[in-house]
């Protein structure tokens, strides 16, 4: 409330840590042909008028206290972990490392189109890139909670702290209207071509799914924002399941359904003599 009334923003405030280094950011800017001396740091807002490092400097430094947490789950619910990671350091480093890992999980399937083989990803790469940039650039860094990325068989969810900026609606965002919470951070990302222009990210995400007949979900709350990207191959994967693909437990569940109109998780657990967790995972997958 104080920040809203006095005009101060988190990225402009003095960093509590003044012992900052910028090895990763320095390399990224150098690779992009951008000088990163003291003059440029002042221009970007990393060094304030009084000569101290701002919170923008903290976000781009090797000592950044904010992180991205990524978890991969089995099935479509948060029951069993396959893998988990936490990314630290400069936000530029976190974005690059998170994208590389997500891209590794973004499997390729092939189909024949005329005489040529056509490769398709489970998720449009552009949607992943824009969604990741969005949750990083637009989150509220006044809070210490991490950005959370959850990968399921049927979707990827990205959640950042900070609801919609005051004065903007969900319909505005879909049209490309943008009010920046972190204007100086967005400017750095723009200079590095990590975002193309302010307000284009969400429309690009929506457009990348148009040919698939699917739509990402955008879910704002008072204090958070979630983007859910559907796996475009998931419906096809489900259609391709044949009896030969089923496990013995899955076959037994189907056999149970032949003599009963409905089944509960407890029915499956007791009949198959499996644990509750295994029953939940089995039914979620089916």
Coordinates of C-alpha atoms in Angstrom, one line a residue:
X1 CA 0.0 0.0 0.0
X2 CA 2.9 2.3 0.9
X3 CA 4.6 1.6 -2.5
X4 CA 1.3 2.3 -4.3
X5 CA 0.9 5.7 -2.7
X6 CA 4.4 7.0 -2.8
X7 CA 5.3 5.7 -6.3
X8 CA 8.3 3.7 -5.2
X9 CA 8.8 0.3 -6.8
X10 CA 10.8 -2.7 -5.6
X11 CA 13.4 -2.6 -8.4
X12 CA 14.2 1.1 -7.6
X13 CA 14.8 0.6 -3.9
X14 CA 18.3 0.3 -2.4
X15 CA 19.5 -3.3 -2.2
X16 CA 20.2 -4.5 1.3
X17 CA 23.1 -6.4 -0.1
X18 CA 25.7 -4.1 -1.6
X19 CA 28.4 -6.7 -2.2
X20 CA 27.1 -7.7 -5.6
X21 CA 28.8 -9.3 -8.5
X22 CA 27.5 -9.7 -12.1
X23 CA 29.6 -12.4 -13.8
X24 CA 26.6 -14.0 -15.6
X25 CA 24.8 -10.8 -16.5
X26 CA 28.1 -9.3 -17.7
X27 CA 28.6 -12.2 -20.0
X28 CA 25.1 -12.1 -21.4
X29 CA 25.3 -8.4 -22.1
X30 CA 28.7 -8.8 -23.6
X31 CA 27.5 -11.6 -25.9
X32 CA 24.7 -9.3 -27.0
X33 CA 27.1 -6.5 -27.8
X34 CA 26.0 -4.3 -24.9
X35 CA 28.6 -2.5 -22.8
X36 CA 28.1 -3.0 -19.0
X37 CA 30.3 -0.5 -17.3
X38 CA 29.3 1.9 -14.5
X39 CA 27.7 4.3 -16.9
X40 CA 25.5 1.6 -18.4
X41 CA 24.6 0.3 -14.9
X42 CA 23.4 3.8 -14.0
X43 CA 21.5 4.1 -17.2
X44 CA 19.8 0.7 -16.7
X45 CA 19.0 1.5 -13.1
X46 CA 21.2 -1.1 -11.5
X47 CA 23.1 1.7 -9.8
X48 CA 21.0 4.4 -8.2
X49 CA 21.6 8.2 -8.2
X50 CA 23.3 7.9 -4.8
X51 CA 25.8 5.4 -6.2
X52 CA 24.4 2.3 -4.4
X53 CA 23.1 -0.8 -6.0
X54 CA 19.3 -1.0 -6.4
X55 CA 17.1 -4.1 -6.1
X56 CA 17.2 -4.3 -9.9
X57 CA 21.0 -4.8 -9.4
X58 CA 20.2 -7.6 -6.9
X59 CA 17.9 -9.3 -9.3
X60 CA 20.5 -9.4 -12.0
X61 CA 23.4 -10.2 -9.7
X62 CA 25.0 -13.6 -8.9
X63 CA 23.6 -13.0 -5.3
X64 CA 19.9 -12.8 -6.3
X65 CA 17.9 -14.2 -3.4
X66 CA 14.8 -15.1 -5.5
X67 CA 14.7 -18.5 -7.2
X68 CA 12.7 -20.7 -9.6
X69 CA 11.6 -24.1 -8.5
X70 CA 10.7 -26.8 -11.1
X71 CA 9.2 -30.2 -10.4
X72 CA 8.2 -33.0 -12.8
X73 CA 5.3 -35.2 -11.7
X74 CA 4.0 -38.6 -12.8
X75 CA 0.5 -38.3 -14.3
X76 CA -1.7 -35.2 -14.0
X77 CA -1.6 -34.6 -10.2
X78 CA 1.0 -33.6 -7.6
X79 CA 1.4 -37.0 -6.1
X80 CA 4.6 -38.6 -7.2
X81 CA 7.8 -36.7 -8.1
X82 CA 9.9 -37.7 -11.1
X83 CA 12.4 -35.0 -10.6
X84 CA 12.9 -31.5 -9.1
X85 CA 15.3 -28.6 -9.5
X86 CA 15.9 -25.1 -8.1
X87 CA 17.6 -22.4 -10.1
X88 CA 19.6 -19.7 -8.4
X89 CA 21.7 -16.7 -9.3
X90 CA 20.9 -13.9 -11.8
X91 CA 17.4 -14.0 -13.2
X92 CA 19.0 -14.2 -16.6
X93 CA 20.8 -17.3 -15.6
X94 CA 17.7 -18.8 -14.0
X95 CA 15.6 -18.2 -17.1
X96 CA 18.2 -19.7 -19.4
X97 CA 18.7 -22.8 -17.2
X98 CA 15.0 -23.3 -16.6
X99 CA 14.2 -23.1 -20.4
X100 CA 17.0 -25.6 -21.3
X101 CA 15.6 -28.1 -18.8
X102 CA 11.9 -27.6 -19.9
X103 CA 13.0 -27.9 -23.5
X104 CA 14.7 -31.2 -22.7
X105 CA 11.4 -32.5 -21.3
X106 CA 9.5 -31.1 -24.4
X107 CA 9.5 -34.4 -26.3
X108 CA 9.3 -34.7 -30.1
X109 CA 6.9 -37.0 -32.0
X110 CA 7.0 -37.5 -35.7
X111 CA 4.3 -38.0 -38.3
X112 CA 4.4 -38.3 -42.1
X113 CA 3.3 -35.3 -44.1
X114 CA 3.3 -36.3 -47.8
X115 CA 6.9 -37.5 -48.6
X116 CA 8.4 -35.7 -45.6
X117 CA 8.5 -36.5 -41.9
X118 CA 7.1 -33.8 -39.7
X119 CA 8.4 -33.4 -36.1
X120 CA 6.1 -31.9 -33.5
X121 CA 6.8 -30.9 -30.0
X122 CA 4.5 -31.5 -27.0
X123 CA 4.5 -27.8 -26.3
X124 CA 5.1 -24.9 -28.7
X125 CA 8.6 -23.6 -27.9
X126 CA 7.4 -20.0 -28.3
X127 CA 4.7 -20.6 -25.7
X128 CA 7.2 -21.9 -23.2
X129 CA 9.6 -19.0 -23.8
X130 CA 7.0 -16.3 -23.6
X131 CA 5.3 -17.9 -20.5
X132 CA 8.7 -18.2 -18.7
X133 CA 9.6 -14.6 -19.5
X134 CA 6.2 -13.4 -18.4
X135 CA 6.3 -15.0 -14.9
X136 CA 9.9 -13.7 -14.4
X137 CA 9.4 -10.1 -15.6
X138 CA 5.9 -9.5 -14.1
X139 CA 6.3 -11.2 -10.7
X140 CA 6.2 -9.2 -7.4
X141 CA 9.8 -9.4 -6.0
X142 CA 8.7 -7.7 -2.8
X143 CA 7.8 -11.2 -1.6
X144 CA 10.4 -14.0 -1.1
X145 CA 8.4 -17.0 -2.5
X146 CA 9.9 -18.7 -5.5
X147 CA 8.4 -18.9 -9.0
X148 CA 7.0 -22.5 -9.3
X149 CA 7.0 -24.5 -12.5
X150 CA 5.1 -27.9 -12.4
X151 CA 5.4 -30.3 -15.3
X152 CA 2.7 -33.0 -15.7
X153 CA 1.9 -35.5 -18.4
X154 CA -0.8 -33.2 -19.8
X155 CA 0.3 -29.7 -19.0
X156 CA 2.9 -27.3 -17.7
X157 CA 1.9 -24.9 -14.9
X158 CA 3.9 -21.7 -14.1
X159 CA 3.0 -19.7 -11.0
X160 CA 4.5 -16.4 -10.0
X161 CA 3.7 -14.1 -7.0
X162 CA 1.8 -11.0 -7.7
X163 CA -1.7 -10.7 -9.1
X164 CA -2.7 -8.4 -11.9
X165 CA -1.3 -4.9 -11.6
X166 CA -3.9 -2.4 -10.3
X167 CA -6.0 -0.9 -13.1
X168 CA -5.7 -3.9 -15.6
X169 CA -8.0 -6.8 -16.3
X170 CA -7.6 -10.3 -17.7
X171 CA -9.4 -9.1 -20.9
X172 CA -6.9 -6.3 -21.2
X173 CA -3.9 -8.7 -21.0
X174 CA -5.4 -11.0 -23.7
X175 CA -5.6 -7.9 -26.0
X176 CA -2.0 -7.1 -25.3
X177 CA -2.4 -4.2 -22.9
X178 CA 0.5 -4.2 -20.4
X179 CA 1.3 -2.2 -17.3
X180 CA 4.7 -3.2 -16.1
X181 CA 5.4 -4.0 -12.4
X182 CA 9.1 -4.1 -13.1
X183 CA 9.7 -1.6 -15.9
X184 CA 13.5 -1.5 -15.6
X185 CA 13.8 -5.3 -15.5
X186 CA 11.6 -5.6 -18.6
X187 CA 13.9 -3.1 -20.3
X188 CA 16.9 -5.3 -19.7
X189 CA 15.1 -8.4 -21.0
X190 CA 14.0 -6.3 -24.1
X191 CA 17.6 -5.2 -24.8
X192 CA 18.6 -8.9 -24.7
X193 CA 15.8 -9.8 -27.0
X194 CA 14.2 -12.1 -24.4
X195 CA 11.0 -10.3 -24.9
X196 CA 10.1 -8.5 -28.1
X197 CA 7.8 -5.7 -27.0
X198 CA 5.7 -4.9 -24.0
X199 CA 2.3 -6.6 -23.9
X200 CA 2.9 -9.1 -26.7
X201 CA 3.7 -12.2 -24.6
X202 CA 0.2 -13.4 -23.7
X203 CA -1.2 -12.9 -27.2
X204 CA 1.7 -14.9 -28.6
X205 CA 1.1 -17.7 -26.2
X206 CA -2.6 -17.8 -27.2
X207 CA -1.8 -17.6 -30.9
X208 CA 0.8 -20.5 -30.7
X209 CA -2.0 -22.9 -29.7
X210 CA -4.6 -21.7 -32.2
X211 CA -3.9 -24.4 -34.8
X212 CA -4.2 -27.2 -32.2
X213 CA -7.7 -26.3 -31.0
X214 CA -6.4 -25.9 -27.5
X215 CA -6.2 -22.8 -25.2
X216 CA -3.8 -22.1 -22.4
X217 CA -5.4 -21.2 -19.1
X218 CA -4.6 -17.8 -17.5
X219 CA -5.6 -17.7 -13.9
X220 CA -5.0 -14.6 -11.8
X221 CA -5.7 -14.3 -8.1
X222 CA -5.2 -11.4 -5.7
X223 CA -1.7 -12.4 -5.0
X224 CA -0.5 -14.8 -7.8
X225 CA -0.8 -15.5 -11.5
X226 CA -0.8 -19.0 -13.1
X227 CA -0.3 -19.9 -16.7
X228 CA -1.2 -23.5 -17.8
X229 CA 0.1 -24.7 -21.1
X230 CA -1.6 -27.9 -22.4
X231 CA 0.4 -30.7 -24.0
X232 CA -0.7 -30.7 -27.6
X233 CA 0.3 -34.4 -28.0
X234 CA -1.5 -35.6 -24.9
X235 CA -5.0 -36.2 -26.6
X236 CA -3.2 -38.1 -29.4
X237 CA -1.2 -40.1 -26.9
X238 CA -4.5 -41.1 -25.1
X239 CA -6.1 -42.1 -28.4
X240 CA -3.2 -44.4 -29.4
X241 CA -3.5 -46.5 -26.2
X242 CA -4.3 -50.2 -27.2
X243 CA -4.8 -53.2 -25.0
X244 CA -1.2 -54.2 -25.6
X245 CA -0.1 -50.9 -24.0
X246 CA -1.9 -51.6 -20.7
X247 CA -0.3 -52.8 -17.6
X248 CA -1.7 -55.8 -15.7
X249 CA -3.2 -53.5 -13.1
X250 CA -4.8 -51.3 -15.8
X251 CA -6.3 -54.4 -17.4
X252 CA -7.7 -55.5 -14.0
X253 CA -9.3 -52.1 -13.5
X254 CA -11.0 -52.4 -16.9
X255 CA -12.1 -55.9 -16.0
X256 CA -13.6 -54.5 -12.7
X257 CA -15.6 -51.9 -14.8
X258 CA -17.2 -54.7 -16.9
X259 CA -19.1 -55.8 -13.8
X260 CA -19.6 -52.5 -12.1
X261 CA -20.9 -49.1 -13.3
X262 CA -18.5 -47.2 -11.1
X263 CA -15.4 -47.7 -9.0
X264 CA -13.9 -45.8 -6.1
X265 CA -10.2 -45.5 -5.3
X266 CA -10.8 -47.7 -2.3
X267 CA -12.3 -50.4 -4.5
X268 CA -9.2 -50.4 -6.7
X269 CA -6.8 -50.3 -3.7
X270 CA -8.5 -53.3 -2.0
X271 CA -9.1 -55.5 -5.0
X272 CA -5.6 -55.0 -6.4
X273 CA -3.9 -55.1 -3.0
X274 CA -2.0 -51.9 -3.7
X275 CA -1.2 -48.8 -1.6
X276 CA -3.4 -45.7 -1.7
X277 CA -0.7 -43.7 -3.4
X278 CA -0.3 -46.4 -6.1
X279 CA -4.1 -46.5 -6.6
X280 CA -4.3 -42.7 -7.0
X281 CA -1.5 -42.7 -9.5
X282 CA -3.0 -45.6 -11.5
X283 CA -6.4 -44.0 -11.7
X284 CA -5.0 -40.6 -12.6
X285 CA -3.1 -42.1 -15.5
X286 CA -6.1 -44.0 -16.8

